[in-house]
mmCIF file with all atom_site columns, C-alpha atoms in Angstrom:
data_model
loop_
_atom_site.group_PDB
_atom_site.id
_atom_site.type_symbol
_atom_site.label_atom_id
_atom_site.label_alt_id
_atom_site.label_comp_id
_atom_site.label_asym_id
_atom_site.label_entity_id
_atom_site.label_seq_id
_atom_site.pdbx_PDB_ins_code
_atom_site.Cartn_x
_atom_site.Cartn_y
_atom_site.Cartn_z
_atom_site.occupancy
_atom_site.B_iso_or_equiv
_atom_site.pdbx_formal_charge
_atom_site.auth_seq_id
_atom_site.auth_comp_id
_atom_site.auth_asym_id
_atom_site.auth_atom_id
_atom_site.pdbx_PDB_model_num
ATOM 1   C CA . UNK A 1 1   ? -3.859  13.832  5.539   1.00 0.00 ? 1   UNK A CA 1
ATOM 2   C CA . UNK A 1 2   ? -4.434  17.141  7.425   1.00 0.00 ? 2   UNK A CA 1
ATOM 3   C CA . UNK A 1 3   ? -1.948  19.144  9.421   1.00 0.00 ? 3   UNK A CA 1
ATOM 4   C CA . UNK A 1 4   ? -3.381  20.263  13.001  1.00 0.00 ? 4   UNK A CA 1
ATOM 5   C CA . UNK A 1 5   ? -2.560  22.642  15.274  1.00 0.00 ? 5   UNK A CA 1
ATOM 6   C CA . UNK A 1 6   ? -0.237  20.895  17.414  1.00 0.00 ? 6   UNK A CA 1
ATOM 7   C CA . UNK A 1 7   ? 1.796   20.209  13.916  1.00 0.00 ? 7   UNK A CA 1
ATOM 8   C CA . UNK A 1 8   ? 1.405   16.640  13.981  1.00 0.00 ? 8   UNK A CA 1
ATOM 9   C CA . UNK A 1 9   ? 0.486   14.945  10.864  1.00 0.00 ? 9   UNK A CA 1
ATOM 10  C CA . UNK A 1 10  ? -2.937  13.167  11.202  1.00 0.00 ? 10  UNK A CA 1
ATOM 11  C CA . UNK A 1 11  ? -5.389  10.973  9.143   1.00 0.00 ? 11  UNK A CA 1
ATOM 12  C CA . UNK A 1 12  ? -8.519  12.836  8.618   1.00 0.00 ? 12  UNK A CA 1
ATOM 13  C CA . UNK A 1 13  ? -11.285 11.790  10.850  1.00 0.00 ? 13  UNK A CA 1
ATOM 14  C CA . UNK A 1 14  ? -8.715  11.061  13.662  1.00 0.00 ? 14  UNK A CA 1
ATOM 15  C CA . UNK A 1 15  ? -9.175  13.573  16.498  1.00 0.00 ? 15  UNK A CA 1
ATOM 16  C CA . UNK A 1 16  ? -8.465  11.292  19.586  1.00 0.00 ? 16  UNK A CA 1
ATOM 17  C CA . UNK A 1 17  ? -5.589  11.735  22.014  1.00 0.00 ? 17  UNK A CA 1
ATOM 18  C CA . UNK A 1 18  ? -3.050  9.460   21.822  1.00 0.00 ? 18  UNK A CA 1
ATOM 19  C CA . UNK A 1 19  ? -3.129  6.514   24.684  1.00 0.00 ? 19  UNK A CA 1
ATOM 20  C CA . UNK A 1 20  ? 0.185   7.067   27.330  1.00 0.00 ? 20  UNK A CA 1
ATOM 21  C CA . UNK A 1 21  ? 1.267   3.384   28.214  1.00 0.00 ? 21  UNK A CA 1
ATOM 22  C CA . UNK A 1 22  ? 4.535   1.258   28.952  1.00 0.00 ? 22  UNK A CA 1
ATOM 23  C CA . UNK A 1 23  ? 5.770   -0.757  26.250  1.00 0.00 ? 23  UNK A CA 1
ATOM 24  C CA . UNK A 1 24  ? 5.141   -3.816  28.384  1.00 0.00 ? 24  UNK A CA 1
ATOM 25  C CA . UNK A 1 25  ? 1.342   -3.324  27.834  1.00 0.00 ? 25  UNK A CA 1
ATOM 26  C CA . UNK A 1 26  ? 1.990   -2.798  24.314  1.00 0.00 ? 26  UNK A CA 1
ATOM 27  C CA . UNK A 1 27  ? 3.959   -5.712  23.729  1.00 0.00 ? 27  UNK A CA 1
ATOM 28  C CA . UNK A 1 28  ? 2.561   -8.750  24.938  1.00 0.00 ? 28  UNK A CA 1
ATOM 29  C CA . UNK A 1 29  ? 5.071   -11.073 23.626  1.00 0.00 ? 29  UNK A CA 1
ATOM 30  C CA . UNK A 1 30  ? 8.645   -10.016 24.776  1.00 0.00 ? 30  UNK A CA 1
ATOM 31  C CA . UNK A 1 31  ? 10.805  -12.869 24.164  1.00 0.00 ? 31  UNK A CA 1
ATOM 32  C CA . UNK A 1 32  ? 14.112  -14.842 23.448  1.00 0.00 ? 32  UNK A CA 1
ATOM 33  C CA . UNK A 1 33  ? 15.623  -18.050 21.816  1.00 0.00 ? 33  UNK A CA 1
ATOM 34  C CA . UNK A 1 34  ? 16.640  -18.881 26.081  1.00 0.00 ? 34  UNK A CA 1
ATOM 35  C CA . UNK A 1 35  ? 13.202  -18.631 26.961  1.00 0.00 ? 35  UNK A CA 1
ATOM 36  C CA . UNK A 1 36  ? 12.547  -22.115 25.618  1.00 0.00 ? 36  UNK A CA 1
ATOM 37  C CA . UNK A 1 37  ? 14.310  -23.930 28.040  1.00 0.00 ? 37  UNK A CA 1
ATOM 38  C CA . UNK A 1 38  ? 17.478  -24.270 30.148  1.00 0.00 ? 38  UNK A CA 1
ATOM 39  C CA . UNK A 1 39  ? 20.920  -24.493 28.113  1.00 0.00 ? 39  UNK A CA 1
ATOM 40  C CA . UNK A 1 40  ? 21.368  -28.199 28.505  1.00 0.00 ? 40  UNK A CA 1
ATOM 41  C CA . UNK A 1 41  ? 17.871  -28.409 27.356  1.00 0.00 ? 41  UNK A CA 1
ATOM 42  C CA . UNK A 1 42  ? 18.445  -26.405 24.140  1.00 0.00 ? 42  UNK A CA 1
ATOM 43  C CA . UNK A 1 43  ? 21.701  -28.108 23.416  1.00 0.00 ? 43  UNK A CA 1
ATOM 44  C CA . UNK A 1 44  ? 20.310  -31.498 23.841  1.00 0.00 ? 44  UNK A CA 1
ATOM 45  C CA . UNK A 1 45  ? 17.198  -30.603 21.467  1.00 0.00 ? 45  UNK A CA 1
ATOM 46  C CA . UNK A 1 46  ? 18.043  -28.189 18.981  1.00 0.00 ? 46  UNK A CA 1
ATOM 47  C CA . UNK A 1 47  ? 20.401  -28.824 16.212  1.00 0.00 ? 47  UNK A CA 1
ATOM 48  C CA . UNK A 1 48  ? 21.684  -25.760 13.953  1.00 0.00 ? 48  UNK A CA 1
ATOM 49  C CA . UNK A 1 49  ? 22.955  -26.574 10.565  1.00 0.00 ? 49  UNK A CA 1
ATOM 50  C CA . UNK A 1 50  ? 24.810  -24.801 7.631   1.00 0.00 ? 50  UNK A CA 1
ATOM 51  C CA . UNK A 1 51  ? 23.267  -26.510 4.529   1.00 0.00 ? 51  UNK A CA 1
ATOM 52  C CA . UNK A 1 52  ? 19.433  -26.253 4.034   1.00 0.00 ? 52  UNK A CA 1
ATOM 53  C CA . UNK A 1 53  ? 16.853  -27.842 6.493   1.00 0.00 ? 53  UNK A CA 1
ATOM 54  C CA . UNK A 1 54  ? 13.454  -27.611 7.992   1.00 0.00 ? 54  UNK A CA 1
ATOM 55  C CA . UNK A 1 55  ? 13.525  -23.881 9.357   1.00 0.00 ? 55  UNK A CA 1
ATOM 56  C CA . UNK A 1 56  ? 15.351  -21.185 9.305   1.00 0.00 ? 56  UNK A CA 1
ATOM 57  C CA . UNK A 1 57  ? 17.089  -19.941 12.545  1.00 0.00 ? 57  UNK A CA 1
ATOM 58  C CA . UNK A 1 58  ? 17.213  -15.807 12.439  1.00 0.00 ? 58  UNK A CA 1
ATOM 59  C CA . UNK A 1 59  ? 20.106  -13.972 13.597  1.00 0.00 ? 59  UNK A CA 1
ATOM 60  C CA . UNK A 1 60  ? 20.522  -10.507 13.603  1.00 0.00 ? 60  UNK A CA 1
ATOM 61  C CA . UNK A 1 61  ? 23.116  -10.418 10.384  1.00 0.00 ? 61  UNK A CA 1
ATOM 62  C CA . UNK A 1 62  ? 20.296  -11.934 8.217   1.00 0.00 ? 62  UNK A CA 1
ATOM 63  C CA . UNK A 1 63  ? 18.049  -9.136  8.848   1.00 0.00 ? 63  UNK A CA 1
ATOM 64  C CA . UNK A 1 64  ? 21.027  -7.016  8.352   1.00 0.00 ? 64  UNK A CA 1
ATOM 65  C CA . UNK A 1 65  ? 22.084  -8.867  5.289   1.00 0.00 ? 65  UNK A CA 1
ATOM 66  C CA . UNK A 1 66  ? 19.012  -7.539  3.678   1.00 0.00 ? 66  UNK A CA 1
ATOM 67  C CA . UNK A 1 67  ? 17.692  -11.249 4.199   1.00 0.00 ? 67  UNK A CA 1
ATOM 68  C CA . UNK A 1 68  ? 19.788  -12.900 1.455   1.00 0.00 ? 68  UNK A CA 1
ATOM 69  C CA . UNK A 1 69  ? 21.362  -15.430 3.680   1.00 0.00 ? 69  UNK A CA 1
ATOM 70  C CA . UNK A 1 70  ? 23.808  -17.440 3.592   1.00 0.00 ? 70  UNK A CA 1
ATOM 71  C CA . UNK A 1 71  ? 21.352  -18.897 6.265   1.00 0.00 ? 71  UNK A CA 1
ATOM 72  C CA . UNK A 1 72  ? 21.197  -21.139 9.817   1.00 0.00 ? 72  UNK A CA 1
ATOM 73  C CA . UNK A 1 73  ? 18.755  -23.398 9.513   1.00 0.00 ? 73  UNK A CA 1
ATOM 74  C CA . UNK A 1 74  ? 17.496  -26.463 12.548  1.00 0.00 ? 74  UNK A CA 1
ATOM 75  C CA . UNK A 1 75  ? 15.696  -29.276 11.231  1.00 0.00 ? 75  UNK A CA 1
ATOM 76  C CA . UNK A 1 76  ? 12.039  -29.949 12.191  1.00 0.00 ? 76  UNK A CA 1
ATOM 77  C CA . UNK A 1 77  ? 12.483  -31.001 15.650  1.00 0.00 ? 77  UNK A CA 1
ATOM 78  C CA . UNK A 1 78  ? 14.423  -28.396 16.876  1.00 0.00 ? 78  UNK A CA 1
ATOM 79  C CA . UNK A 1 79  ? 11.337  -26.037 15.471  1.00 0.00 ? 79  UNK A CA 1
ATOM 80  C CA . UNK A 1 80  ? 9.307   -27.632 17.563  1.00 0.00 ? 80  UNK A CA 1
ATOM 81  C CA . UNK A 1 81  ? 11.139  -27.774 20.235  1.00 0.00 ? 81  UNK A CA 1
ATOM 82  C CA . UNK A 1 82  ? 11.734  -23.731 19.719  1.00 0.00 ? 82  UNK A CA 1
ATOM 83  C CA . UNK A 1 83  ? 7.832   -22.683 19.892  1.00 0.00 ? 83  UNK A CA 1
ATOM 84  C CA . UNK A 1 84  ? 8.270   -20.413 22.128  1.00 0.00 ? 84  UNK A CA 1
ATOM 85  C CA . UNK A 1 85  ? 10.154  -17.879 19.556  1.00 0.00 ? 85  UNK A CA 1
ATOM 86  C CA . UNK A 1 86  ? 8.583   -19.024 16.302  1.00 0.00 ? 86  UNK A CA 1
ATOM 87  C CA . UNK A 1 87  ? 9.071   -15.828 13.808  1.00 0.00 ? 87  UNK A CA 1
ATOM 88  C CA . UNK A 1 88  ? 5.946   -15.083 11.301  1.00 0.00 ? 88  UNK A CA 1
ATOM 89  C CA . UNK A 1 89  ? 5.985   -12.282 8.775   1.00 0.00 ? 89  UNK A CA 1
ATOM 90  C CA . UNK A 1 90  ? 5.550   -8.841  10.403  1.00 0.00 ? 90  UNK A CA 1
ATOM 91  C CA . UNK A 1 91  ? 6.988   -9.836  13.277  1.00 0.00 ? 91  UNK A CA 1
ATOM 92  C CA . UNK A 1 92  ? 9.599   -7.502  15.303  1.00 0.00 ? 92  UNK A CA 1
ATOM 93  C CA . UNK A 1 93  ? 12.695  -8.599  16.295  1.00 0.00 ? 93  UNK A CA 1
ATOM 94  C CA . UNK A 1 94  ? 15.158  -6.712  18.413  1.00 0.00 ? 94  UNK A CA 1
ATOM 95  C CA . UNK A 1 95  ? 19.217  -6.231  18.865  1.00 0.00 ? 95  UNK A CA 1
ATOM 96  C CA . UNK A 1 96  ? 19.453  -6.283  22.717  1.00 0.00 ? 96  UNK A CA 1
ATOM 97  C CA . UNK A 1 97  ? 23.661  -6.276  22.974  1.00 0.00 ? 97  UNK A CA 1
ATOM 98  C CA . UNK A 1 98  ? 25.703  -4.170  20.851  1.00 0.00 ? 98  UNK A CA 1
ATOM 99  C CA . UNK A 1 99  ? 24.029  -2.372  18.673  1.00 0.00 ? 99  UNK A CA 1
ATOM 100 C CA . UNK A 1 100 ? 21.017  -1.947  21.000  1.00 0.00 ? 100 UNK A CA 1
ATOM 101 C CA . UNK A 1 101 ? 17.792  -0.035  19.172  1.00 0.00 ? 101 UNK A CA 1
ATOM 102 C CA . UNK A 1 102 ? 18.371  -1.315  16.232  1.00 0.00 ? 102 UNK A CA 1
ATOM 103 C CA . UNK A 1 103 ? 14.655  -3.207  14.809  1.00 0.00 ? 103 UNK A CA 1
ATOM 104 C CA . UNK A 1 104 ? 13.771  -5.539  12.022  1.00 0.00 ? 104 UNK A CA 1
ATOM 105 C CA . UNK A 1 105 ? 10.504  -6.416  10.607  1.00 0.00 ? 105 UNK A CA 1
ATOM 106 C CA . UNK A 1 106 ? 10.261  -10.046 9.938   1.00 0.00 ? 106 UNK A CA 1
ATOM 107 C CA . UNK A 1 107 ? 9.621   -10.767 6.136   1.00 0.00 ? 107 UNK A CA 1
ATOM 108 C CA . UNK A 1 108 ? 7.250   -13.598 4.727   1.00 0.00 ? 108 UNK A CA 1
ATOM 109 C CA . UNK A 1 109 ? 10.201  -15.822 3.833   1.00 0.00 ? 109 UNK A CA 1
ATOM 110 C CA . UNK A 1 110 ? 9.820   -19.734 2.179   1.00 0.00 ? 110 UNK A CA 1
ATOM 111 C CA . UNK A 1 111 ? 10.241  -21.524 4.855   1.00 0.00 ? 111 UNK A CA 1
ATOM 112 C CA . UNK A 1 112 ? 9.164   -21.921 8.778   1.00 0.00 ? 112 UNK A CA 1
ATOM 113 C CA . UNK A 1 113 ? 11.215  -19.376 10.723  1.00 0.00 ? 113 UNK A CA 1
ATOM 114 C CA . UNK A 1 114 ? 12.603  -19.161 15.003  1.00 0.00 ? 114 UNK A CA 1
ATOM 115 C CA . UNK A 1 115 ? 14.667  -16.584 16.695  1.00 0.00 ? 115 UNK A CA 1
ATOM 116 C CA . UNK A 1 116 ? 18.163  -17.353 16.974  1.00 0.00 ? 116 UNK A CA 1
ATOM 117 C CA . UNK A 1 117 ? 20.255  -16.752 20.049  1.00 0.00 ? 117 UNK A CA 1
ATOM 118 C CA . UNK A 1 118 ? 21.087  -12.734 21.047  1.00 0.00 ? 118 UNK A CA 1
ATOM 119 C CA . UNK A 1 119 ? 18.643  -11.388 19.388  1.00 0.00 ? 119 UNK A CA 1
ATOM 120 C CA . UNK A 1 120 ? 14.725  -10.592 21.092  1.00 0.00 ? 120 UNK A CA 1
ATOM 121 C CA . UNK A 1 121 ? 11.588  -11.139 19.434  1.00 0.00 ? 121 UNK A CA 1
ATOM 122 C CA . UNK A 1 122 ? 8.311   -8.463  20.116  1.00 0.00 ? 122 UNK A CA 1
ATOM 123 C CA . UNK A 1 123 ? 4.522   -8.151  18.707  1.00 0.00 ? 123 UNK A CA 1
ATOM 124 C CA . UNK A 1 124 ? 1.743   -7.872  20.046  1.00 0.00 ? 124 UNK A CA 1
ATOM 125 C CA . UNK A 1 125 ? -1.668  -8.948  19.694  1.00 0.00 ? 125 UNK A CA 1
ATOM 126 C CA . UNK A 1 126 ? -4.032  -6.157  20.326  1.00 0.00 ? 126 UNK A CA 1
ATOM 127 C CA . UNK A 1 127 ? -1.874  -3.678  18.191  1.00 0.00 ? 127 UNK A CA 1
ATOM 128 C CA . UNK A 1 128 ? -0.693  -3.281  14.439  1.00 0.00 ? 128 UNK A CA 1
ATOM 129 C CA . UNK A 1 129 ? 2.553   -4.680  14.297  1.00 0.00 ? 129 UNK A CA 1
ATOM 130 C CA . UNK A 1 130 ? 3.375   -2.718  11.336  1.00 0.00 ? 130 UNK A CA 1
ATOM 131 C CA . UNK A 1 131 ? 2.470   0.762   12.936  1.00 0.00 ? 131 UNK A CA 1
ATOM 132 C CA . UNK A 1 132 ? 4.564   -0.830  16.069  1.00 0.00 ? 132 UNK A CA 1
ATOM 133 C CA . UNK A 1 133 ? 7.753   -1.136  14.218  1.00 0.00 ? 133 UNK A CA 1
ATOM 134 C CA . UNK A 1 134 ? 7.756   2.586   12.649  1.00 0.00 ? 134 UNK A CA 1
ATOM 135 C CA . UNK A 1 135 ? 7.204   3.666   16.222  1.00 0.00 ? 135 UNK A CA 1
ATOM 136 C CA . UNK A 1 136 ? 10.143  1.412   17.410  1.00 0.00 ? 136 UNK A CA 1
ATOM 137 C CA . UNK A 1 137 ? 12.814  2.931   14.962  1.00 0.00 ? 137 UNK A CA 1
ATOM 138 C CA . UNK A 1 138 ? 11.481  6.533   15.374  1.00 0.00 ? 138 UNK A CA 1
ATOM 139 C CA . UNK A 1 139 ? 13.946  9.304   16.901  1.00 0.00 ? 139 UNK A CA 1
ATOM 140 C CA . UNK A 1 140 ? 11.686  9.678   20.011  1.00 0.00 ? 140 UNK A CA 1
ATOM 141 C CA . UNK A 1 141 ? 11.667  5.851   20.595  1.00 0.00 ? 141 UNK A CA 1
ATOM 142 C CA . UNK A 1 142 ? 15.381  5.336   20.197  1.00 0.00 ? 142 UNK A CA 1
ATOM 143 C CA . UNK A 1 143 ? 16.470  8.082   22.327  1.00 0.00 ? 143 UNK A CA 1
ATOM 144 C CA . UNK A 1 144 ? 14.364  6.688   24.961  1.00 0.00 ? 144 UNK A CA 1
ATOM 145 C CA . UNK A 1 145 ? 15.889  2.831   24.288  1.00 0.00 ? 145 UNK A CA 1
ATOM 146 C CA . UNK A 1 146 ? 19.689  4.663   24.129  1.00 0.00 ? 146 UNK A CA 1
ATOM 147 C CA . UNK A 1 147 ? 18.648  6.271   27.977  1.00 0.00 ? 147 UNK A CA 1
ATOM 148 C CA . UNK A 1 148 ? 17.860  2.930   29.343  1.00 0.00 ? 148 UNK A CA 1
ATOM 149 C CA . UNK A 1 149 ? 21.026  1.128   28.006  1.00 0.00 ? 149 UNK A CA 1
ATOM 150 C CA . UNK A 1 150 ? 23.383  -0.217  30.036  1.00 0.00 ? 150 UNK A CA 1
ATOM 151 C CA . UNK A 1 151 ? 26.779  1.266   29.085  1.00 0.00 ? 151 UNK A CA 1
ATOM 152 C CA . UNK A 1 152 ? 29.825  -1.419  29.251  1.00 0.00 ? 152 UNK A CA 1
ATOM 153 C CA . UNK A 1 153 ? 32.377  -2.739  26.219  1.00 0.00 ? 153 UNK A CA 1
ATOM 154 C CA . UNK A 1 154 ? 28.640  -3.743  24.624  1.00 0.00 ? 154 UNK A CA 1
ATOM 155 C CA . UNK A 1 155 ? 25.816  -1.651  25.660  1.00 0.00 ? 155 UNK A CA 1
ATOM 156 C CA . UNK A 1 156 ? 22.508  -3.724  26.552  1.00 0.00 ? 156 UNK A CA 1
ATOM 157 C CA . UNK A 1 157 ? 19.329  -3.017  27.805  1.00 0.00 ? 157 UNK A CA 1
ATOM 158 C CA . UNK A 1 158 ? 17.101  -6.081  29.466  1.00 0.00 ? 158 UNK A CA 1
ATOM 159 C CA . UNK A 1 159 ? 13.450  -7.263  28.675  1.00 0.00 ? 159 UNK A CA 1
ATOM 160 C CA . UNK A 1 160 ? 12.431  -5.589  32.038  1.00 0.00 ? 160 UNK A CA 1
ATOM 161 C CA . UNK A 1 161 ? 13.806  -1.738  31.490  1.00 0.00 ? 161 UNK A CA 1
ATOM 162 C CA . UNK A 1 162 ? 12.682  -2.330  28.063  1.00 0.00 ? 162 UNK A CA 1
ATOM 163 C CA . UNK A 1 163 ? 8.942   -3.011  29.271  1.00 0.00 ? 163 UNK A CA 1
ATOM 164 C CA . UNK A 1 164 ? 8.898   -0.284  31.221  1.00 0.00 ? 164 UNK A CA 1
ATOM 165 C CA . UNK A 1 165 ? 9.850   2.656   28.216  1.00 0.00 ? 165 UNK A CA 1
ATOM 166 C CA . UNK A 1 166 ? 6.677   4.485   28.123  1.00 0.00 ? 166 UNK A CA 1
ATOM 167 C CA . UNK A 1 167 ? 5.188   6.027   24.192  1.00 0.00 ? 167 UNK A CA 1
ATOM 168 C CA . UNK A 1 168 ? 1.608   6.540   23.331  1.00 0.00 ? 168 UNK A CA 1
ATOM 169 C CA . UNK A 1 169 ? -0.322  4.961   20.602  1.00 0.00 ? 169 UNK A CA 1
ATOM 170 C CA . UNK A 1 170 ? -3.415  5.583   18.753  1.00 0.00 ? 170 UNK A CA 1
ATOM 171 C CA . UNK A 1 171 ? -6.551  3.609   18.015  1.00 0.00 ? 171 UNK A CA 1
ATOM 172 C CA . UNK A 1 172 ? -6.014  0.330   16.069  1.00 0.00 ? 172 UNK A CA 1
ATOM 173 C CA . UNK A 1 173 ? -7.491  1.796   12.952  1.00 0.00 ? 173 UNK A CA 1
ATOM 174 C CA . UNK A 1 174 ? -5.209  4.888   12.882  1.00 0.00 ? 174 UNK A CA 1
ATOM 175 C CA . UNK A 1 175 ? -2.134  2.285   13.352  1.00 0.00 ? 175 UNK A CA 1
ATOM 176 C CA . UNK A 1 176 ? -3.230  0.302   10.772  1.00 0.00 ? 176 UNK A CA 1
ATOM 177 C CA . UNK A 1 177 ? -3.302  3.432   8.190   1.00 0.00 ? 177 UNK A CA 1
ATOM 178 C CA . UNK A 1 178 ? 0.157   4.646   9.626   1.00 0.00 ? 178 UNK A CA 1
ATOM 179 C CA . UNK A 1 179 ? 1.872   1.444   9.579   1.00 0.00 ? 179 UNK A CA 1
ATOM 180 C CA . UNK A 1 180 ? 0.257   0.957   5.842   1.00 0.00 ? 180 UNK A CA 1
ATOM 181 C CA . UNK A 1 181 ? 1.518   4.185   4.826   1.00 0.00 ? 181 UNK A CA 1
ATOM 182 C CA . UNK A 1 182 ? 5.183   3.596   6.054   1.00 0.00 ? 182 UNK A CA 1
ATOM 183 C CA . UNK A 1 183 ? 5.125   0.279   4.515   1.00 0.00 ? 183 UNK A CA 1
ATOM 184 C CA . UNK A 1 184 ? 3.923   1.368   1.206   1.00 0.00 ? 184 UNK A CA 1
ATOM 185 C CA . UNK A 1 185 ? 7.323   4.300   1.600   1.00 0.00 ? 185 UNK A CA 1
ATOM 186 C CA . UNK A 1 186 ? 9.706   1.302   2.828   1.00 0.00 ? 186 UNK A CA 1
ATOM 187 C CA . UNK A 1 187 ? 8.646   -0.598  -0.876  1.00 0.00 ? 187 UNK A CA 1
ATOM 188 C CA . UNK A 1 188 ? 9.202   2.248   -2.763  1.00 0.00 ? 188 UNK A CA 1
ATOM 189 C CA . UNK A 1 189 ? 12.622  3.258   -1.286  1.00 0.00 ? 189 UNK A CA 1
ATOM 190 C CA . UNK A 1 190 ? 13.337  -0.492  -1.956  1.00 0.00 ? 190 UNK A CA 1
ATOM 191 C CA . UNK A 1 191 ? 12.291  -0.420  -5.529  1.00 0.00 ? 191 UNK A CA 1
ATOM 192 C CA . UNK A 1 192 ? 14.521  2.479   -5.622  1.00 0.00 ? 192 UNK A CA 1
ATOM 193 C CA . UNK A 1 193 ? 17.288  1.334   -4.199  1.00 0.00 ? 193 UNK A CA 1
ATOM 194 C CA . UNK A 1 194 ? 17.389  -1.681  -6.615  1.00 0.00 ? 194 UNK A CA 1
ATOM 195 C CA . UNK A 1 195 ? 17.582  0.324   -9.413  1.00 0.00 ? 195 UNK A CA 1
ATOM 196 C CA . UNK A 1 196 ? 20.033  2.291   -8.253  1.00 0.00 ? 196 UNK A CA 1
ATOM 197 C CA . UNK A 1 197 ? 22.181  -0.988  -7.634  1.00 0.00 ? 197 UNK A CA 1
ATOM 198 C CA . UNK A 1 198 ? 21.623  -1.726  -11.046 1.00 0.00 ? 198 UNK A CA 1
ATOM 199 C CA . UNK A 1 199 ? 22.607  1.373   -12.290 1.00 0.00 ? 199 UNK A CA 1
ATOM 200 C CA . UNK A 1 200 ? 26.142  1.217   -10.403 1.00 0.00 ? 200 UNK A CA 1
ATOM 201 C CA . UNK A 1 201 ? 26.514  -1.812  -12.102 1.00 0.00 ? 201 UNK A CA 1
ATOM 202 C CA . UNK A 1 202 ? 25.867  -1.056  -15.525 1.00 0.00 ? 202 UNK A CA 1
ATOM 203 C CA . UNK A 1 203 ? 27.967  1.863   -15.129 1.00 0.00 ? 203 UNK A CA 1
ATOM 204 C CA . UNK A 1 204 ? 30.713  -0.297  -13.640 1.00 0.00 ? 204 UNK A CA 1
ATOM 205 C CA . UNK A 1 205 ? 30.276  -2.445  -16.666 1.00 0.00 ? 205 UNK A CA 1
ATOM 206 C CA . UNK A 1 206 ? 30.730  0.494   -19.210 1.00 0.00 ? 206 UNK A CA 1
ATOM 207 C CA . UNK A 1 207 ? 33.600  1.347   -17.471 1.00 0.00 ? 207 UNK A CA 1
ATOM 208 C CA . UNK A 1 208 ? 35.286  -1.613  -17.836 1.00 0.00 ? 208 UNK A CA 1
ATOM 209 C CA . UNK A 1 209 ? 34.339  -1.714  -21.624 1.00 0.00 ? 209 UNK A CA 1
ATOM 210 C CA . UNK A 1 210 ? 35.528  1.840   -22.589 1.00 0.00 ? 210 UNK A CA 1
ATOM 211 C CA . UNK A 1 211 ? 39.046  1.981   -20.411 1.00 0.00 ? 211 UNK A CA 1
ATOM 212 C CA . UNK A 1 212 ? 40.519  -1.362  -21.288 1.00 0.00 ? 212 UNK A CA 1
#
């Protein structure tokens, strides 16, 4: 990587100025577990269960759970029924009320996966969903979500202020080497972090050993 003038960090062989658009162009799929049909409609077709089924359904504390579960599942015709939010790997989903700004990138779990109520799903097809998502949780992005808010006893921002955030981007090939990059650092601080866990634990274990 080189270091230009401006003091942003580019990818050799990258010289082009960043496009200025809305988010709305960038995201071409902005949507919600509601969008699938009227209420009546989702509680006559879609059935959530506790023990393990056909799909998962993912809420916002799974992805904040470190997606361990314990999980939501429907069974195969409420999947169906749900197409409108299916989840695939590297998908975005977003917290909307409450803790607004806060992003998740969808992992490649083991079974077929749909959004959950309260919670918003975004990709896009013309961009690099990976590069998308480091943009999303960026300081420059989140200031610009926290300005559009609405304040109240839960903050919440809608899908049409949302659209209309503007960022820039780069060319599809420079995403795809920035959101590889950030990817390859999110592993590693993984890796790391599960070692420290096991550390803590073997420490806790010595402890217990030594000070009975």
């Amino acid at each position: 990587m080189q270091k230009i003038f401006s003091q942003k960090l580019r990818f050799a062989g990258f010289s082009d100025a960043w496009k200025e658009c809305e988010l709305g162009e960038v995201f071409d799929t902005v949507t919600d577990y509601v969008a699938n049909g009227s209420f009546e409609s989702l509680r006559n077709n879609v059935k959530s269960y506790t023990t393990e089924n056909y799909a998962y359904m993912i809420r916002l504390q799974d992805a904040s759970n470190d997606w361990k579960g314990p999980w939501l599942y429907t069974d195969q015709a409420g999947y169906l029924f749900l197409s409108k939010s299916k989840l695939y790997s590297n998908d975005i989903i977003m917290s909307n009320v409450g803790s607004v700004g806060k992003f998740f990138l969808v992992p490649n779990l083991d079974k077929p996966m749909t959004l959950a109520p309260n919670a918003v799903l975004i990709k896009s097809s013309t961009s690099n969903n990976l590069f998308l998502y480091q943009m999303m949780i960026g300081e420059t992005m989140q200031s610009k979500i926290n300005k559009k808010a609405t304040p109240g006893v839960q903050s919440k921002i809608n899908k049409t202020d949302f659209k209309k955030i503007t960022t820039k981007i780069p060319q599809k090939k420079e995403q795809q080497k920035i959101g590889t990059l950030f990817k390859q650092l999110d592993n590693l601080i993984a890796l790391h972090q599960q070692k420290l866990n096991l550390l803590k634990k073997q420490k806790q274990a010595f402890l217990q050993k030594m000070f009975i």
